[in-house]
mmCIF file of C-alpha atoms in Angstrom:
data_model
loop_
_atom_site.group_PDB
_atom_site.id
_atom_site.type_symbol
_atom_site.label_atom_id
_atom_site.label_comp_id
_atom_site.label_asym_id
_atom_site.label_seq_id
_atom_site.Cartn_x
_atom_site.Cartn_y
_atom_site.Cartn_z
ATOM 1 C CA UNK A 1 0.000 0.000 0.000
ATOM 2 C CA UNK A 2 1.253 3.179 -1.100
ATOM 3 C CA UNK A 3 2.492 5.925 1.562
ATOM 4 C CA UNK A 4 3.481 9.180 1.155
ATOM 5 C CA UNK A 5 5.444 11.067 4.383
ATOM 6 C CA UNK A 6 6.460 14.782 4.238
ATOM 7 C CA UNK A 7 9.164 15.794 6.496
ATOM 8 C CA UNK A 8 9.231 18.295 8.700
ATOM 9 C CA UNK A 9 5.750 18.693 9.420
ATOM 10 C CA UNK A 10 6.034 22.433 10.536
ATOM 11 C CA UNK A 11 9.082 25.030 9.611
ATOM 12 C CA UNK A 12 9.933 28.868 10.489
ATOM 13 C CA UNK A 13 12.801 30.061 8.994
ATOM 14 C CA UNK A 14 13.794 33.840 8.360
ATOM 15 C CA UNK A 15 13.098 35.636 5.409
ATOM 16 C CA UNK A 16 15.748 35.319 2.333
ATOM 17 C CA UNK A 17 16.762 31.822 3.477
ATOM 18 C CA UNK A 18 16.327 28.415 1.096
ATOM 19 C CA UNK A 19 15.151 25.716 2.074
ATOM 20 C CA UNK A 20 13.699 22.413 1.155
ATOM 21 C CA UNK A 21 10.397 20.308 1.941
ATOM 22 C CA UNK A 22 10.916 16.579 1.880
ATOM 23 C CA UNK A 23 8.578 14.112 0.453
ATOM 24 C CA UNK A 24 8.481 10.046 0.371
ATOM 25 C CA UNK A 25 6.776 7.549 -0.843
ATOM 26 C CA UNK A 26 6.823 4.064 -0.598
ATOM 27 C CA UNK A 27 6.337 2.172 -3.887
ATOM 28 C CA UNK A 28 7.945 3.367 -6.870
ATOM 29 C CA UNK A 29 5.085 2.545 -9.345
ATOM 30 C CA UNK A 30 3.949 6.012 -9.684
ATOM 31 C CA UNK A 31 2.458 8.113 -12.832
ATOM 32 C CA UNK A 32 3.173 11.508 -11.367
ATOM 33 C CA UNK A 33 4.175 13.542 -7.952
ATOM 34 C CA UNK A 34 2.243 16.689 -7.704
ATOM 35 C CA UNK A 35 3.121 19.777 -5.091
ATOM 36 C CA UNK A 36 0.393 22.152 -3.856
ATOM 37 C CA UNK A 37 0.493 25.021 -1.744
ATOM 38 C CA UNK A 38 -2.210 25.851 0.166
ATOM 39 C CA UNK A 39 -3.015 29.191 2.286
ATOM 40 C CA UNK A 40 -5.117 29.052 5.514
ATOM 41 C CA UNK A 41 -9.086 28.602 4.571
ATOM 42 C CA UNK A 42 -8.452 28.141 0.896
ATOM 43 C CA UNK A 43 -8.045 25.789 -1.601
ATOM 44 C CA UNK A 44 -5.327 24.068 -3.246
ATOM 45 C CA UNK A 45 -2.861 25.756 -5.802
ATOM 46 C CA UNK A 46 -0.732 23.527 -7.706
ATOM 47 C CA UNK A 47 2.883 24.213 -7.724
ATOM 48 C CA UNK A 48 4.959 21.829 -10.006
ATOM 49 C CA UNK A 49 3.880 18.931 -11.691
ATOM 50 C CA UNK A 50 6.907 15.804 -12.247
ATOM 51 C CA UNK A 51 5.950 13.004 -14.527
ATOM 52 C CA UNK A 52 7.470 9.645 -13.317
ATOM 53 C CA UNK A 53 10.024 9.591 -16.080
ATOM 54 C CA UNK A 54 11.417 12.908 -15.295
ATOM 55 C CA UNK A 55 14.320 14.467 -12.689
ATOM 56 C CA UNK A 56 12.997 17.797 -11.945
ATOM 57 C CA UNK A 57 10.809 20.674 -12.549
ATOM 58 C CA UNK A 58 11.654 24.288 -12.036
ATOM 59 C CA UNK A 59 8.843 27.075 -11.924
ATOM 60 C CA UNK A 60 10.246 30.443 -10.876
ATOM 61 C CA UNK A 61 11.783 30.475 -7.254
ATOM 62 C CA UNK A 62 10.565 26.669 -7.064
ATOM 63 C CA UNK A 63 12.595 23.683 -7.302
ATOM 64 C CA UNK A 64 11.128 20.422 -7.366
ATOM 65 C CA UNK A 65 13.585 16.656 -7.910
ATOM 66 C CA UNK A 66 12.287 13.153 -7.514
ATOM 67 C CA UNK A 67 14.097 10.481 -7.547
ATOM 68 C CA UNK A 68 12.026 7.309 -7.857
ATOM 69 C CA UNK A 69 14.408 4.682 -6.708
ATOM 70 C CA UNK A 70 14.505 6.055 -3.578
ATOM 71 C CA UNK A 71 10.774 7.111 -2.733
ATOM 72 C CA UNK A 72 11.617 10.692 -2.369
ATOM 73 C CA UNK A 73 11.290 14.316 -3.834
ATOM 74 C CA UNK A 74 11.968 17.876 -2.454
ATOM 75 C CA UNK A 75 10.566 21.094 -2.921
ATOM 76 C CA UNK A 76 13.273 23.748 -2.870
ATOM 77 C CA UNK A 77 12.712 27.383 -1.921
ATOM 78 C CA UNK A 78 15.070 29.712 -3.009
ATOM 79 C CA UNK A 79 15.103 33.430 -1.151
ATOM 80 C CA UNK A 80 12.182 32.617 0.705
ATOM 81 C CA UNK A 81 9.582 35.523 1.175
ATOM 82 C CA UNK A 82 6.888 36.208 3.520
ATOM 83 C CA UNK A 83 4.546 35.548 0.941
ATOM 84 C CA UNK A 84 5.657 31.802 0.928
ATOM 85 C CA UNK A 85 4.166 30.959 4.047
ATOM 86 C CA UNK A 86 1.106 28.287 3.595
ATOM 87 C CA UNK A 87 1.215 24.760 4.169
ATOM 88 C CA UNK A 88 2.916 22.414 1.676
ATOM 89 C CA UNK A 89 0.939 19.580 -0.237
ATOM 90 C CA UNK A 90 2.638 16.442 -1.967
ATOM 91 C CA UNK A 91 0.741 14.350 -3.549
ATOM 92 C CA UNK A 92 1.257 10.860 -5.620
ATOM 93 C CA UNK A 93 -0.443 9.790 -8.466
ATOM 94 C CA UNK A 94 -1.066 6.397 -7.886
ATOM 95 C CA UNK A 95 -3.411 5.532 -10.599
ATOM 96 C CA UNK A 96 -5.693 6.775 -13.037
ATOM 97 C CA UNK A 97 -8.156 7.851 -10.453
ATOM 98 C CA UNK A 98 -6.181 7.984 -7.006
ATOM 99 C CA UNK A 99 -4.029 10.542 -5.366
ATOM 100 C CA UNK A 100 -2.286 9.288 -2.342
ATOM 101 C CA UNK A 101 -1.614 12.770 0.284
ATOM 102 C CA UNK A 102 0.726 13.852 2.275
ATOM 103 C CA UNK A 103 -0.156 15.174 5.472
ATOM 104 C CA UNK A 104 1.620 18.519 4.683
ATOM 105 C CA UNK A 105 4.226 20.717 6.050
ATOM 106 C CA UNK A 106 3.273 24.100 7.400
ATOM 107 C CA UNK A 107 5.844 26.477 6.330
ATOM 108 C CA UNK A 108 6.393 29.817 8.093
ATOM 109 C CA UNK A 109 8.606 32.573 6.730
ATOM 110 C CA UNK A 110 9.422 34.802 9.117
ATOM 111 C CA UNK A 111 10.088 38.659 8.228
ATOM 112 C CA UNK B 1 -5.057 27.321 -17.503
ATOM 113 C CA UNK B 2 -8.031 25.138 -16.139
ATOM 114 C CA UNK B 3 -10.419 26.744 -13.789
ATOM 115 C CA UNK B 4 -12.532 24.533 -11.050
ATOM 116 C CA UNK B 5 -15.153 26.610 -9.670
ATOM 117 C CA UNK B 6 -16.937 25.995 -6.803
ATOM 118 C CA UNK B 7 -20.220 27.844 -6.439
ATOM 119 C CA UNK B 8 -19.833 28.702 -2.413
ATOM 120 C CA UNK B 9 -17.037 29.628 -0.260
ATOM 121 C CA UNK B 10 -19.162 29.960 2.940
ATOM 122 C CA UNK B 11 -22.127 27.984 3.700
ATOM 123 C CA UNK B 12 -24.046 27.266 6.477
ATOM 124 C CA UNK B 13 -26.924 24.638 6.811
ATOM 125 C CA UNK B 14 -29.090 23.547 9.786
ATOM 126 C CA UNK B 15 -29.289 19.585 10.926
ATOM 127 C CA UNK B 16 -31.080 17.793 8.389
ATOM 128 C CA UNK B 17 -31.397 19.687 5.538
ATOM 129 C CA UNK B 18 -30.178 18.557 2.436
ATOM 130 C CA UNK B 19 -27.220 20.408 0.780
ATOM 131 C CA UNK B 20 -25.858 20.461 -2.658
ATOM 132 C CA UNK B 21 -22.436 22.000 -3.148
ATOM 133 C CA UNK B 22 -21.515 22.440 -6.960
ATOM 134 C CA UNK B 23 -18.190 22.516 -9.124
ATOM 135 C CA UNK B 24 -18.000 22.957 -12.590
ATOM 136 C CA UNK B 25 -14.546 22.705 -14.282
ATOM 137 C CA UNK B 26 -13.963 24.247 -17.944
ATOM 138 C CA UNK B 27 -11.523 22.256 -19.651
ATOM 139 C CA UNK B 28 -12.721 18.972 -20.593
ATOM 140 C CA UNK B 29 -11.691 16.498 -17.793
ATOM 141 C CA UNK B 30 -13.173 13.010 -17.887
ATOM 142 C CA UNK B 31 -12.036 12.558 -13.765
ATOM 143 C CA UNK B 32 -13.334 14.875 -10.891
ATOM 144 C CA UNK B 33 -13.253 14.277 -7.610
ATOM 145 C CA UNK B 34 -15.091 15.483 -4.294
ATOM 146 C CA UNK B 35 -12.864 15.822 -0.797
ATOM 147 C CA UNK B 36 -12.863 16.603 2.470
ATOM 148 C CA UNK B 37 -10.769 18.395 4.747
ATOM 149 C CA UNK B 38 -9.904 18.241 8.154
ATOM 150 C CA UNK B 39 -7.559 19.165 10.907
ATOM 151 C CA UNK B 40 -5.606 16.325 11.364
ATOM 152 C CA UNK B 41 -7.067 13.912 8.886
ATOM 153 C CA UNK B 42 -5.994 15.452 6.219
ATOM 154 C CA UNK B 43 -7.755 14.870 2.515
ATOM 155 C CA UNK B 44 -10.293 12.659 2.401
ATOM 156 C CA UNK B 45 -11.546 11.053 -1.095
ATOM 157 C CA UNK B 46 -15.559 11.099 -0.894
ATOM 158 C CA UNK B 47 -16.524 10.351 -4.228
ATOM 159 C CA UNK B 48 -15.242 10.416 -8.220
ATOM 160 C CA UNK B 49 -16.569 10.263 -11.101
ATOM 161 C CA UNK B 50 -14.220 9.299 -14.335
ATOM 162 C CA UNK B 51 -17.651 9.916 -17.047
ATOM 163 C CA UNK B 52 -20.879 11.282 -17.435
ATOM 164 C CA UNK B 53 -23.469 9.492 -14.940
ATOM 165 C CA UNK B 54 -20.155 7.191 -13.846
ATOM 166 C CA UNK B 55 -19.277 7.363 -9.901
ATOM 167 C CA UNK B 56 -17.399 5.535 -7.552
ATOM 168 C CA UNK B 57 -17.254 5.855 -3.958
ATOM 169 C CA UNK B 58 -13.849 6.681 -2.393
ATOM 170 C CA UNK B 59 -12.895 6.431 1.479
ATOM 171 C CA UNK B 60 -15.814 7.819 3.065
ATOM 172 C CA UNK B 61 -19.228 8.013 1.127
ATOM 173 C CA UNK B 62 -21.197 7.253 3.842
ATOM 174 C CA UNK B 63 -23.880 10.420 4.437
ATOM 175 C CA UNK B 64 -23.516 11.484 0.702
ATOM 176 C CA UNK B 65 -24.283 11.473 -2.765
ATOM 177 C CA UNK B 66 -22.901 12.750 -6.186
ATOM 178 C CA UNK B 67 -24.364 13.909 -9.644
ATOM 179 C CA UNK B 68 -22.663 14.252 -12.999
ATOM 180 C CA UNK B 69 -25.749 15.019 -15.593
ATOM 181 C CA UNK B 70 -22.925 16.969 -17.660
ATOM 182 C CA UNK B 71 -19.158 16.420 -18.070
ATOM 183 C CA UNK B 72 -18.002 19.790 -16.598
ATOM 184 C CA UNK B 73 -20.010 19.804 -13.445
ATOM 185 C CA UNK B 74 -19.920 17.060 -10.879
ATOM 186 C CA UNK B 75 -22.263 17.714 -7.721
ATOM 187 C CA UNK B 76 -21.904 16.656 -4.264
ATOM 188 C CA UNK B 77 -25.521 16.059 -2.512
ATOM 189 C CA UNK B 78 -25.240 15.526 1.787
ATOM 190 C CA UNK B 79 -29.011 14.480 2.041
ATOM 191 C CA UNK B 80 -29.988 15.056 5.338
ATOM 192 C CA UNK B 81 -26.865 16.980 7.042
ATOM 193 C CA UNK B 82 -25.164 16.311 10.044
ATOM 194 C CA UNK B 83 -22.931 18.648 12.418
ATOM 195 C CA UNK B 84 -19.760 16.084 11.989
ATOM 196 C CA UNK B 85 -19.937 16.914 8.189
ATOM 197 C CA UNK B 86 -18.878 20.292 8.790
ATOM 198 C CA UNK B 87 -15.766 20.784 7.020
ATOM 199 C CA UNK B 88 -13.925 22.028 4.167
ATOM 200 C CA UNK B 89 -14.908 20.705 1.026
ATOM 201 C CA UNK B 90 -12.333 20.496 -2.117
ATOM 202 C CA UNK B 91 -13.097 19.757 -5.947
ATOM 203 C CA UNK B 92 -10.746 18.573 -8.165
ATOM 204 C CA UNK B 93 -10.484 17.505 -12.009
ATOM 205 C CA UNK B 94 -7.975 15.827 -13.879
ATOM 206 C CA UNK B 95 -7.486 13.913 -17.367
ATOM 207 C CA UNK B 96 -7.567 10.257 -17.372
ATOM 208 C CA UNK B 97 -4.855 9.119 -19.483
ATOM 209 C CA UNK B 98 -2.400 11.711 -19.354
ATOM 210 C CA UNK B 99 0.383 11.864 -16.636
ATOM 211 C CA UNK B 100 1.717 15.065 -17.828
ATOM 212 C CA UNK B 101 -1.326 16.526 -16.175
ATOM 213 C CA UNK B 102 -2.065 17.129 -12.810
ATOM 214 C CA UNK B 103 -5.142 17.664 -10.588
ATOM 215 C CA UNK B 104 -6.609 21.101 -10.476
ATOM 216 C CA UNK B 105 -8.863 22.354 -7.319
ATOM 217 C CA UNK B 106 -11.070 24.839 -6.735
ATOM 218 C CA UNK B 107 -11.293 27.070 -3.890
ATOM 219 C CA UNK B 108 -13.137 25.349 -1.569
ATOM 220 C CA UNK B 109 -16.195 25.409 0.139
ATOM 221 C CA UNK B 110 -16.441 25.716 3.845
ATOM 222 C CA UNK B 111 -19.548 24.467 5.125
ATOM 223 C CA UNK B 112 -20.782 24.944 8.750
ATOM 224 C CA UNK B 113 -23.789 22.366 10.129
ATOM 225 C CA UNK B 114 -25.426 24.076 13.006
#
């Protein structure tokens, strides 16, 4: 049964830092890992989108790697802002119809 | 870009009546998907659909119901509401086939039972 962990579950770190979220999964036989952000009350915003044949995906100040052998992919944060506090979705696509969550990681950015 | 639209951010409902909460999604998607969400628990798969008139129940479709008459809207339908199914409720779409595509949501819709 697939698994998916995200290390740490909270974070504060001051603003202008990088950092990275951690995410794992435990069977390899994925389509697709998916990042979201999502801000207190609201709904999900997707983030970056890596097919299972790929390395990484870059949008902006947004890093995302997966490495499939190992179960694992990171979301870096370069220069962090204020405005990058929310809490931090992964999510695998485990089949045609089924995402498998993370329980998140609630990032704050301190000024 | 795709836009999932749910029709209420806020909603509140008394005990027992029965509460529809729409989404409509504008790009063609065969999947969409109702969730819940909750402090600690996390998302919660209530029910998909992957056609027209096609559903499947996911992890907890006990106290609810869904409608897809049309491809781009996909109701959920709590028929006689209870205060444990306050929450926040997400709608998603995505393609079947395609893993270069991911899920999109919509806002959400925050629904209070009193």
């Amino acid at each position: 049964k697939q698994e998916v962990t995200q290390i740490p579950a909270a974070l504060s770190v001051p603003e202008g830092e990088n950092l990275v979220l951690n995410c794992s999964f435990t069977d390899s036989a994925i389509y697709n890992l998916q990042w979201f952000r999502q801000d207190p009350g609201k709904g999900l915003t997707s983030l970056l989108l890596i097919q299972s044949s790929q390395r990484e995906q870059t949008s902006g100040r947004l890093n995302a790697s997966l490495d499939k052998s190992s179960g694992r992919s990171t979301l870096y944060i370069a220069a962090s802002q204020p405005g990058d506090s929310a809490t931090y979705l992964c999510a695998v696509r485990a089949s045609n119809y089924q995402l498998i969550w993370g329980a998140g990681t609630k990032l704050i950015i301190k000024p | 870009d795709v836009k999932v639209t749910q029709s209420s951010r806020y909603l509140v409902k008394r005990t027992g009546e029965k509460v529809f909460l729409e989404c409509v999604q504008d790009m063609d998607h065969e999947n969409m998907f109702w969730y819940r969400q909750d402090p600690g628990l996390g998302l919660r798969l209530i029910y998909f659909s992957y056609d027209v008139k096609m559903k499947e129940k996911g992890d907890i479709p006990e106290g609810y119901s869904v409608s897809r008459e049309k491809k781009e809207r996909f109701s959920l339908i709590l028929e006689s509401a209870s205060t444990n199914q306050t929450s926040m409720y997400l709608c998603a779409s995505s393609l079947t086939s395609l893993n270069t595509v991911g899920y999109t949501f919509g806002s959400g819709t925050r629904l209070t039972v009193v």
